[in-house]
mmCIF file of C-alpha atoms in Angstrom:
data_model
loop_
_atom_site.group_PDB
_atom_site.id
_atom_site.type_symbol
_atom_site.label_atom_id
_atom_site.label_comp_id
_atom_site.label_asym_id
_atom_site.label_seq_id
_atom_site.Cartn_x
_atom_site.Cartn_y
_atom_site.Cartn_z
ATOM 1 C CA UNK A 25 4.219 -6.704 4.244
ATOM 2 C CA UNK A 26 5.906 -5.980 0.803
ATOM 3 C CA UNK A 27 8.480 -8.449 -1.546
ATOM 4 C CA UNK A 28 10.426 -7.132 -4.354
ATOM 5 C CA UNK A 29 10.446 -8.512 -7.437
ATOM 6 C CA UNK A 30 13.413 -7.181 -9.855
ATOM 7 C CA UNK A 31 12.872 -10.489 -11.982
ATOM 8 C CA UNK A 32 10.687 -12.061 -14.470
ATOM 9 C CA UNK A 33 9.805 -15.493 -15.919
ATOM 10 C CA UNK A 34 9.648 -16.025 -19.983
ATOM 11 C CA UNK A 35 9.359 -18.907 -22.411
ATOM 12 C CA UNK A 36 12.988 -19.394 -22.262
ATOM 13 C CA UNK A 37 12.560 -20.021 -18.614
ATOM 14 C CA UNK A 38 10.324 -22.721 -18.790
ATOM 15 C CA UNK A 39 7.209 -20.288 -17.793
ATOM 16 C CA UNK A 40 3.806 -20.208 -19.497
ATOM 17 C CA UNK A 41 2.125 -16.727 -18.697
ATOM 18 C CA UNK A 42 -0.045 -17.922 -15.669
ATOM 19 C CA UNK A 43 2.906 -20.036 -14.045
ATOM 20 C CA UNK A 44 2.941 -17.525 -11.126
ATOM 21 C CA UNK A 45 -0.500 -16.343 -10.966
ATOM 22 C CA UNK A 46 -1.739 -17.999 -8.468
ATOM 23 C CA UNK A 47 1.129 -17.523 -5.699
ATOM 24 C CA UNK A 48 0.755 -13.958 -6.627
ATOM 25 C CA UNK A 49 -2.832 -13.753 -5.708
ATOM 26 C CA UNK A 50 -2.208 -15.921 -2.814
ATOM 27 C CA UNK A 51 1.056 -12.944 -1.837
ATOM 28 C CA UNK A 52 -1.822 -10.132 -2.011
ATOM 29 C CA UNK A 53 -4.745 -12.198 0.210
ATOM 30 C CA UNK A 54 -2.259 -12.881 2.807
ATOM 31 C CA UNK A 55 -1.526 -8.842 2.628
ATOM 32 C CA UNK A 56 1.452 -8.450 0.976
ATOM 33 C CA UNK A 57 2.095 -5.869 -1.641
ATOM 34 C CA UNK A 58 3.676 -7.766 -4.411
ATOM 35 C CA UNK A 59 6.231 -5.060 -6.231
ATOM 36 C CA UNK A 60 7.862 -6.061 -9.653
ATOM 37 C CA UNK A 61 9.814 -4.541 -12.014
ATOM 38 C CA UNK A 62 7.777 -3.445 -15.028
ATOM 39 C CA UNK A 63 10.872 -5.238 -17.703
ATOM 40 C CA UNK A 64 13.035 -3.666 -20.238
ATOM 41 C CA UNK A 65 11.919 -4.225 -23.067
ATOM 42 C CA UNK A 66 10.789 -0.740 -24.078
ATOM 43 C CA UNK A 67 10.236 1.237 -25.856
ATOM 44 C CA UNK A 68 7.225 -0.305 -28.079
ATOM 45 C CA UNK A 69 3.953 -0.355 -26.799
ATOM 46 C CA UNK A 70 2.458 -3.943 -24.987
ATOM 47 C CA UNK A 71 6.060 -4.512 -23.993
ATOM 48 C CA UNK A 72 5.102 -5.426 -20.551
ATOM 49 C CA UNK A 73 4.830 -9.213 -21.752
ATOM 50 C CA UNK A 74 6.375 -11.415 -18.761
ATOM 51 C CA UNK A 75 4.969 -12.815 -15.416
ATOM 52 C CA UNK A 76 4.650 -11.833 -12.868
ATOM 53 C CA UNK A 77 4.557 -8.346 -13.828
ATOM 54 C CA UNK A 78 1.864 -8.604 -16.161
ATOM 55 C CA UNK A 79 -1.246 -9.935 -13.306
ATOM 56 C CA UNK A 80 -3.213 -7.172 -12.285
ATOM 57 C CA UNK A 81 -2.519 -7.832 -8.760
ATOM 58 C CA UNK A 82 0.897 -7.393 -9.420
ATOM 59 C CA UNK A 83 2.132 -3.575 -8.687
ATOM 60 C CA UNK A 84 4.295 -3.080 -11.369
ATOM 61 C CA UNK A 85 6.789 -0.386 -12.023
ATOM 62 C CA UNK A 86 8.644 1.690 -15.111
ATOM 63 C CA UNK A 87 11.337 3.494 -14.957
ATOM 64 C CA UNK A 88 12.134 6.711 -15.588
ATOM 65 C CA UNK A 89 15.053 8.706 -15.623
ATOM 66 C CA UNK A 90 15.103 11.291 -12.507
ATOM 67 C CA UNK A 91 18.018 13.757 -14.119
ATOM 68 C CA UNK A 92 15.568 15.198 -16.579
ATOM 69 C CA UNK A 93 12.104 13.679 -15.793
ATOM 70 C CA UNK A 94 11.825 11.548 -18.801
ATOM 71 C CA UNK A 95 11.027 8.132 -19.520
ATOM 72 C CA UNK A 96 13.645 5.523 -19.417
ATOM 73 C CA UNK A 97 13.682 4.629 -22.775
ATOM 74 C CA UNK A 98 13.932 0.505 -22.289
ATOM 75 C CA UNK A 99 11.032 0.514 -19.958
ATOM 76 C CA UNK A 100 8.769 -1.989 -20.986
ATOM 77 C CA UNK A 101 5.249 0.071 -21.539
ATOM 78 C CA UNK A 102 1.192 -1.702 -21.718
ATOM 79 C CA UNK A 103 -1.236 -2.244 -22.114
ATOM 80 C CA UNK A 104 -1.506 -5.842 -21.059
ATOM 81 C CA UNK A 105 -4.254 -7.939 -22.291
ATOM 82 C CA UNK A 106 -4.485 -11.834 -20.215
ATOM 83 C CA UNK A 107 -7.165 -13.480 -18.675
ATOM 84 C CA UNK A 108 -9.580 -11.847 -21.225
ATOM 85 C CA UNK A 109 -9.081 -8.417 -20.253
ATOM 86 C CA UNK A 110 -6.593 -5.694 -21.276
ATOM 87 C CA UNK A 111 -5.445 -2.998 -18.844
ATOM 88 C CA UNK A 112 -2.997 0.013 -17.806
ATOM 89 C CA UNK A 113 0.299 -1.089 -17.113
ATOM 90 C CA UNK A 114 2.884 -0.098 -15.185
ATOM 91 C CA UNK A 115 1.090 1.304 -12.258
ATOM 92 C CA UNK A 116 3.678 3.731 -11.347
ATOM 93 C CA UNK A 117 7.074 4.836 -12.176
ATOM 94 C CA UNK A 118 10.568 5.731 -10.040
ATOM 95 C CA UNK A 119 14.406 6.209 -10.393
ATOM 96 C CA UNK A 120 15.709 3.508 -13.197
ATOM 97 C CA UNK A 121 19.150 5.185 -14.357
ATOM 98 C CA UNK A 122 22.251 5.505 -13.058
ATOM 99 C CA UNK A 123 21.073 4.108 -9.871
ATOM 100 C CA UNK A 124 23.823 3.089 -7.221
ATOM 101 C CA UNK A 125 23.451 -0.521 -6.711
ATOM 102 C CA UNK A 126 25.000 -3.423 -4.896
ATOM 103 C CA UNK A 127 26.884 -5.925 -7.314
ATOM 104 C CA UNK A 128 28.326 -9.197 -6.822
ATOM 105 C CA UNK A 129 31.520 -9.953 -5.989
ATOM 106 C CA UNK A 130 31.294 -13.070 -7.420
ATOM 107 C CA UNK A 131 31.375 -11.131 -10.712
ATOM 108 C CA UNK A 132 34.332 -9.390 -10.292
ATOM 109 C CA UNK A 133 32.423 -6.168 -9.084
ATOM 110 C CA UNK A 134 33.611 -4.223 -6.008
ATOM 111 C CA UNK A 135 30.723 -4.908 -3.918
ATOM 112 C CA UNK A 136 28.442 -1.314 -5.310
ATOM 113 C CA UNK A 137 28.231 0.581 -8.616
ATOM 114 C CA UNK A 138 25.245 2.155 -10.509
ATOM 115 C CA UNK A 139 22.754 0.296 -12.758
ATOM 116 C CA UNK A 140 20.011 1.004 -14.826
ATOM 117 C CA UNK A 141 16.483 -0.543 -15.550
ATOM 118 C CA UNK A 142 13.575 -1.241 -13.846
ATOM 119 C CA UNK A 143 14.773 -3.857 -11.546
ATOM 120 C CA UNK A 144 16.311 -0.410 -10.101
ATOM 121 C CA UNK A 145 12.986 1.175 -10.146
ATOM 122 C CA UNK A 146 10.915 -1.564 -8.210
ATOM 123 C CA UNK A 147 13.026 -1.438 -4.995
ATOM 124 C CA UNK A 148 12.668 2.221 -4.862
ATOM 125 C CA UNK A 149 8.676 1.380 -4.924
ATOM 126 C CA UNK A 150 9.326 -1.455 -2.282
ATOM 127 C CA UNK A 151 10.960 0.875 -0.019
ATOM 128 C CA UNK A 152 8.176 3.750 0.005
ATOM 129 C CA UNK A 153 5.704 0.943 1.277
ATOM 130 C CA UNK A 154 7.603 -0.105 3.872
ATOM 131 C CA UNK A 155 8.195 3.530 4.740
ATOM 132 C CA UNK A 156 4.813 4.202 4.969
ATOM 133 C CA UNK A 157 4.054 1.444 7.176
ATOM 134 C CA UNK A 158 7.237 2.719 9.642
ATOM 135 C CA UNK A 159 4.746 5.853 9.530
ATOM 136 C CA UNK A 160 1.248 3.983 9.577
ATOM 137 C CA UNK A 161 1.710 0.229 11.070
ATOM 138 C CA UNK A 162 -2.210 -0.114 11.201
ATOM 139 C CA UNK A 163 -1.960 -0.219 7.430
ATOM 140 C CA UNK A 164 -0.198 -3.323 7.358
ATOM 141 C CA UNK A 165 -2.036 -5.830 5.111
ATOM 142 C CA UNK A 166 -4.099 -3.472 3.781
ATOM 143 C CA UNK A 167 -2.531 -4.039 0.413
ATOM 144 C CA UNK A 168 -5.231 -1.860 -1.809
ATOM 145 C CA UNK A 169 -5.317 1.042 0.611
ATOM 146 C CA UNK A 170 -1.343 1.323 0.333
ATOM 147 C CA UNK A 171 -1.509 0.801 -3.452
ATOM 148 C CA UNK A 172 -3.853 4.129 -3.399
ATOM 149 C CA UNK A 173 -2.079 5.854 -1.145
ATOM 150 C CA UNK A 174 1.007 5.688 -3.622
ATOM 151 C CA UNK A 175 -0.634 6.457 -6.972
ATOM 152 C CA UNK A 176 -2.748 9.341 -5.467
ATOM 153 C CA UNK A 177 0.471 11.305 -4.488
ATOM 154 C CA UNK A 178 2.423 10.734 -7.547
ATOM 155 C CA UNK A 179 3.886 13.495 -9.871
ATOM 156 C CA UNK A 180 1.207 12.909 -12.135
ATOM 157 C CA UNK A 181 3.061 12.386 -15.932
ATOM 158 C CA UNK A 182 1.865 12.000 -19.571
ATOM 159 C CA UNK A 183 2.803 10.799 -22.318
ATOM 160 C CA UNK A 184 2.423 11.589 -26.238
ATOM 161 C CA UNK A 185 3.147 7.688 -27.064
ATOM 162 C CA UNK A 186 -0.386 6.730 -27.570
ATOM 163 C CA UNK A 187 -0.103 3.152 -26.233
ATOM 164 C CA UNK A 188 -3.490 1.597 -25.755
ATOM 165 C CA UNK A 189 -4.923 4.343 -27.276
ATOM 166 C CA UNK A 190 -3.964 6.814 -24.592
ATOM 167 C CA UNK A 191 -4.803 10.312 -24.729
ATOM 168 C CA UNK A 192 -1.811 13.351 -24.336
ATOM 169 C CA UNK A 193 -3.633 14.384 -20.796
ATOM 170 C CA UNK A 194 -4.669 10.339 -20.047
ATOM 171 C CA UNK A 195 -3.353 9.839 -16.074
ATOM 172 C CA UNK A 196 -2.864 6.699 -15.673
ATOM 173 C CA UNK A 197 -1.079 5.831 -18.818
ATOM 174 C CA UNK A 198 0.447 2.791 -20.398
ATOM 175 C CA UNK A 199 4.279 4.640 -20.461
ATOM 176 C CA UNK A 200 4.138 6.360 -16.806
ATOM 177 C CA UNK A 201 1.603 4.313 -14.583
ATOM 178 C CA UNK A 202 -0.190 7.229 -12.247
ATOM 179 C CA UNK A 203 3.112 8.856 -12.355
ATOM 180 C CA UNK A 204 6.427 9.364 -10.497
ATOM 181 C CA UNK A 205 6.153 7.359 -6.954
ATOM 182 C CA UNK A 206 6.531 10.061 -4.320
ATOM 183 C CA UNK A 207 7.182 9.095 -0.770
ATOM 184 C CA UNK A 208 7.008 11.732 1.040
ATOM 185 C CA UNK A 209 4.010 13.363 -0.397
ATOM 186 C CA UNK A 210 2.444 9.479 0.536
ATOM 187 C CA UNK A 211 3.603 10.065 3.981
ATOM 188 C CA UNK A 212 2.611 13.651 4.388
ATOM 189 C CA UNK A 213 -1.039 12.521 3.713
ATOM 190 C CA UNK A 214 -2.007 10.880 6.712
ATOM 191 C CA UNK A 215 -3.428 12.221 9.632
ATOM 192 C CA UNK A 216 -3.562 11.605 13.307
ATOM 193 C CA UNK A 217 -6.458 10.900 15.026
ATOM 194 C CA UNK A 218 -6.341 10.596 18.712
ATOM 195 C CA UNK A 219 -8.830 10.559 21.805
ATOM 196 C CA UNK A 220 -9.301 9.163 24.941
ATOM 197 C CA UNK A 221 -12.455 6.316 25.429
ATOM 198 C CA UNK A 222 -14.191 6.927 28.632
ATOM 199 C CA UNK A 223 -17.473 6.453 30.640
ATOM 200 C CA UNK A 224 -20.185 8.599 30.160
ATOM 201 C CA UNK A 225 -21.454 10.245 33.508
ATOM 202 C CA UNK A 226 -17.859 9.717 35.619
ATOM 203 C CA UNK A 227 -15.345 10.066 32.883
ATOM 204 C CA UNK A 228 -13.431 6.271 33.671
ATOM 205 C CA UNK A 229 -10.971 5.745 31.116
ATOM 206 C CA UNK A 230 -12.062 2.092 29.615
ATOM 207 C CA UNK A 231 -8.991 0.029 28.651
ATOM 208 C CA UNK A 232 -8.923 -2.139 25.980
ATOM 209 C CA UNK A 233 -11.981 -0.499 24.166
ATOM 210 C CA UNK A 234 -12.122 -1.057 20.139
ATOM 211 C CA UNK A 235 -11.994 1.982 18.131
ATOM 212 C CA UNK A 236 -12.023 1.951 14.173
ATOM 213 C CA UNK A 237 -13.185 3.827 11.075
ATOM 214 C CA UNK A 238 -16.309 2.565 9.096
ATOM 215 C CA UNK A 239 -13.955 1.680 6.438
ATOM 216 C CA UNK A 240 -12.879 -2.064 6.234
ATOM 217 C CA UNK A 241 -9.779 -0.717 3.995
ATOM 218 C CA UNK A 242 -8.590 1.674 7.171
ATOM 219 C CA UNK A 243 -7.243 0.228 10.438
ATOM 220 C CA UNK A 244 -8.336 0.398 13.874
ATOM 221 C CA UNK A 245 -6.937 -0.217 17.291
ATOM 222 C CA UNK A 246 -7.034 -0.681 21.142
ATOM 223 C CA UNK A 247 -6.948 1.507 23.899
ATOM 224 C CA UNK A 248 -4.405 1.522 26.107
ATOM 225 C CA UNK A 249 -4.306 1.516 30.118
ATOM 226 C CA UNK A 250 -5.258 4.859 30.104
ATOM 227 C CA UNK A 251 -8.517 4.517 27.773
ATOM 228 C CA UNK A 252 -6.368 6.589 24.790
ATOM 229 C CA UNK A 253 -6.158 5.433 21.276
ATOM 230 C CA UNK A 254 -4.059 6.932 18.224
ATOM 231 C CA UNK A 255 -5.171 6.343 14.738
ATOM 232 C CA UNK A 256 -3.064 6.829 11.763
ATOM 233 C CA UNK A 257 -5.345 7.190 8.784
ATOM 234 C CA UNK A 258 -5.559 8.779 5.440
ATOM 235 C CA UNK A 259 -6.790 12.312 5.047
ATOM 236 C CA UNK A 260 -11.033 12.399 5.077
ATOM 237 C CA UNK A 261 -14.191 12.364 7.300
ATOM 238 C CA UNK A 262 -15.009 9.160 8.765
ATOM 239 C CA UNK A 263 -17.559 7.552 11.214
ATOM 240 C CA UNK A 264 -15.503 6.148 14.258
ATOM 241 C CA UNK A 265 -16.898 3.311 16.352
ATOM 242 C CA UNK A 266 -16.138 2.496 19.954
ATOM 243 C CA UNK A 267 -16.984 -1.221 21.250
ATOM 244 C CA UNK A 268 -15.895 -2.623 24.538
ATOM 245 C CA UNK A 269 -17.489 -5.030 27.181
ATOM 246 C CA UNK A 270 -19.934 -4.257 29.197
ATOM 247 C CA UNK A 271 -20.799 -0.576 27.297
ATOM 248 C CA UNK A 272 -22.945 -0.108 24.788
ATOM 249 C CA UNK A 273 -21.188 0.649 21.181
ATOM 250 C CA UNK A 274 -20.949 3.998 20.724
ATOM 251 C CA UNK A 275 -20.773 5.812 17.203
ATOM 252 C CA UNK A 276 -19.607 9.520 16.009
ATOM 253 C CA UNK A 277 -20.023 10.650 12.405
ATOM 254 C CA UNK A 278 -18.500 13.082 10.719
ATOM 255 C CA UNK A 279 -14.610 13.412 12.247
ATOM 256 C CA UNK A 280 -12.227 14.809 9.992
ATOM 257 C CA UNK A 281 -8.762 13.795 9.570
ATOM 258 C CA UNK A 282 -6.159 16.603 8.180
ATOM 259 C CA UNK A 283 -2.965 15.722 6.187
ATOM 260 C CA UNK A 284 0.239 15.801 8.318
ATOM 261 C CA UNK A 285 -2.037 16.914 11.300
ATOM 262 C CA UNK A 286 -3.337 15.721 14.810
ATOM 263 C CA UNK A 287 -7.084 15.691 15.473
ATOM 264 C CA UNK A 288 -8.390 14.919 18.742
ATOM 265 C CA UNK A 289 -11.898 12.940 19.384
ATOM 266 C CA UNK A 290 -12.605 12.238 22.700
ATOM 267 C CA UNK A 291 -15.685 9.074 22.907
ATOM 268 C CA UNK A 292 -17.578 8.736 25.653
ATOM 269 C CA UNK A 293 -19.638 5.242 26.084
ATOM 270 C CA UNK A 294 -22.970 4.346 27.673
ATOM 271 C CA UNK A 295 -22.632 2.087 30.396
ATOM 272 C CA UNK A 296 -24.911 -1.244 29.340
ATOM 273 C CA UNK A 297 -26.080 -4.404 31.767
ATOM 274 C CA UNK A 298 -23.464 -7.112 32.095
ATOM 275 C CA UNK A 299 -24.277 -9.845 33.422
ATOM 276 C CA UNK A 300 -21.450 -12.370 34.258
ATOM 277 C CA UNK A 301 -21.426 -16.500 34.659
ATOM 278 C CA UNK A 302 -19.770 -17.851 37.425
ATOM 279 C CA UNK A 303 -17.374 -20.362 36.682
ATOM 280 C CA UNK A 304 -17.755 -23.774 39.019
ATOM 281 C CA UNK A 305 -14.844 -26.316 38.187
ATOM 282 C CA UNK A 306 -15.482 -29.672 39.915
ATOM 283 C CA UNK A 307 -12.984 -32.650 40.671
ATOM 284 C CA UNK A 308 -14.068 -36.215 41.362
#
């Protein structure tokens, strides 16, 4: 669901700037959120210069440093301009100093020590998604929905920089992203919607009945044995549809889903004709 990238590919690698585009792209179609280090070559402005942090479907990460809140000062800031188009980058910042690490022996190292830069910042990024997936498996492979989810519970930051002609109140910026990547405010906004799917008129639980938001971005699921479903979803209102053989689909509008809360919606579903083939196998 999520690869870390703490790495990037320059000139003196052999790499032309759309060497990895394409396998990025392909990373994010197959539902993977593709996390890389935003570089260290700060602080100028357009300093996020190498693949494959500089595609826009990369999610790509500065550093700051989290002893005093400010910017770690290599951190490689945007805009980027490729492809004919120039845009924010990074998209969001976390923990890039003095971060404890583990180091190769190989090296001479002791196995851990700290480290600083933005290959220690990406991980932490890494980490939060699958954290909120532990928390919200229906998200899995929905790679924009968990991108949002991040950078709309950040610690919003700004910066006086002016890169890309940023403003002093601009959120997102070119030095900060959205802001400081917080997990547990990302966790703490989804809900819990739950219900049990049953027959209208004799209240049958119905197994196996399909129940999902109107949003393709937000996961549905299956009832179990017992016709009940659980839904993990962001906070909002949503219409919820219920489809299952033999019933007729059944639609409720307007169910609201709380922050770090349970809702219940119970769905009852019309009975509709069925009408069923037999099967006749034949042997010669």
């Amino acid at each position: 669901h999520v690869v870390n990238n703490s790495w990037y590919c320059g000139p003196a690698d052999g790499c032309s700037l759309d060497v990895l585009q394409a396998p990025v792209e392909a990373l994010r179609q197959a539902g993977i959120v593709v996390v890389v280090s935003a570089g260290n070559f700060g602080p100028g402005c357009e300093t996020v210069s190498y693949p494959p942090t500089i595609y826009q479907p990369s999610f790509s990460v500065g550093g700051f440093n989290h002893r005093d809140d400010s910017v770690y000062y290599s951190s490689s800031r945007g805009p980027v301009t490729y492809g004919g188009e120039t845009y924010i980058k990074p998209n969001i910042s976390a923990p890039a100093v003095s971060v404890r690490s583990s180091l190769p022996l190989s090296l001479g190292y002791d196995g851990y020590g700290s480290l600083s830069g933005t290959s220690m910042a990406a991980p932490h990024v890494a980490g939060a998604v699958a954290l909120l997936l532990s928390a919200a498996p229906g998200y899995g492979g929905h790679v924009d929905t968990i991108e949002q989810i991040l950078t709309s519970t950040t610690e919003p930051m700004t910066t006086t920089q002016g890169c890309g002609g940023d403003g002093p109140s601009d959120v997102p910026n070119n030095v900060w992203g959205w802001g400081i990547l917080n997990s547990q405010a990302a966790v703490e906004s989804l809900g819990t919607l739950q219900g049990t799917v049953t027959e209208a008129g004799d209240g049958r639980p119905i197994p196996m009945a399909w129940v999902a938001p109107d949003l393709a971005t937000a996961p549905g699921t299956q009832t179990d044995l017992t016709g009940q479903y659980t839904l993990t979803l962001t906070a909002g209102v949503y219409t919820i549809t219920a489809e299952a053989a033999c019933y007729l689909s059944t639609t409720i509008t307007n169910v609201s889903v709380i922050s770090d809360s349970v809702e219940i919606q119970d769905i009852a579903m019309e009975p509709a004709v069925c009408i069923y083939f037999p099967l006749i196998l034949r042997t010669e």
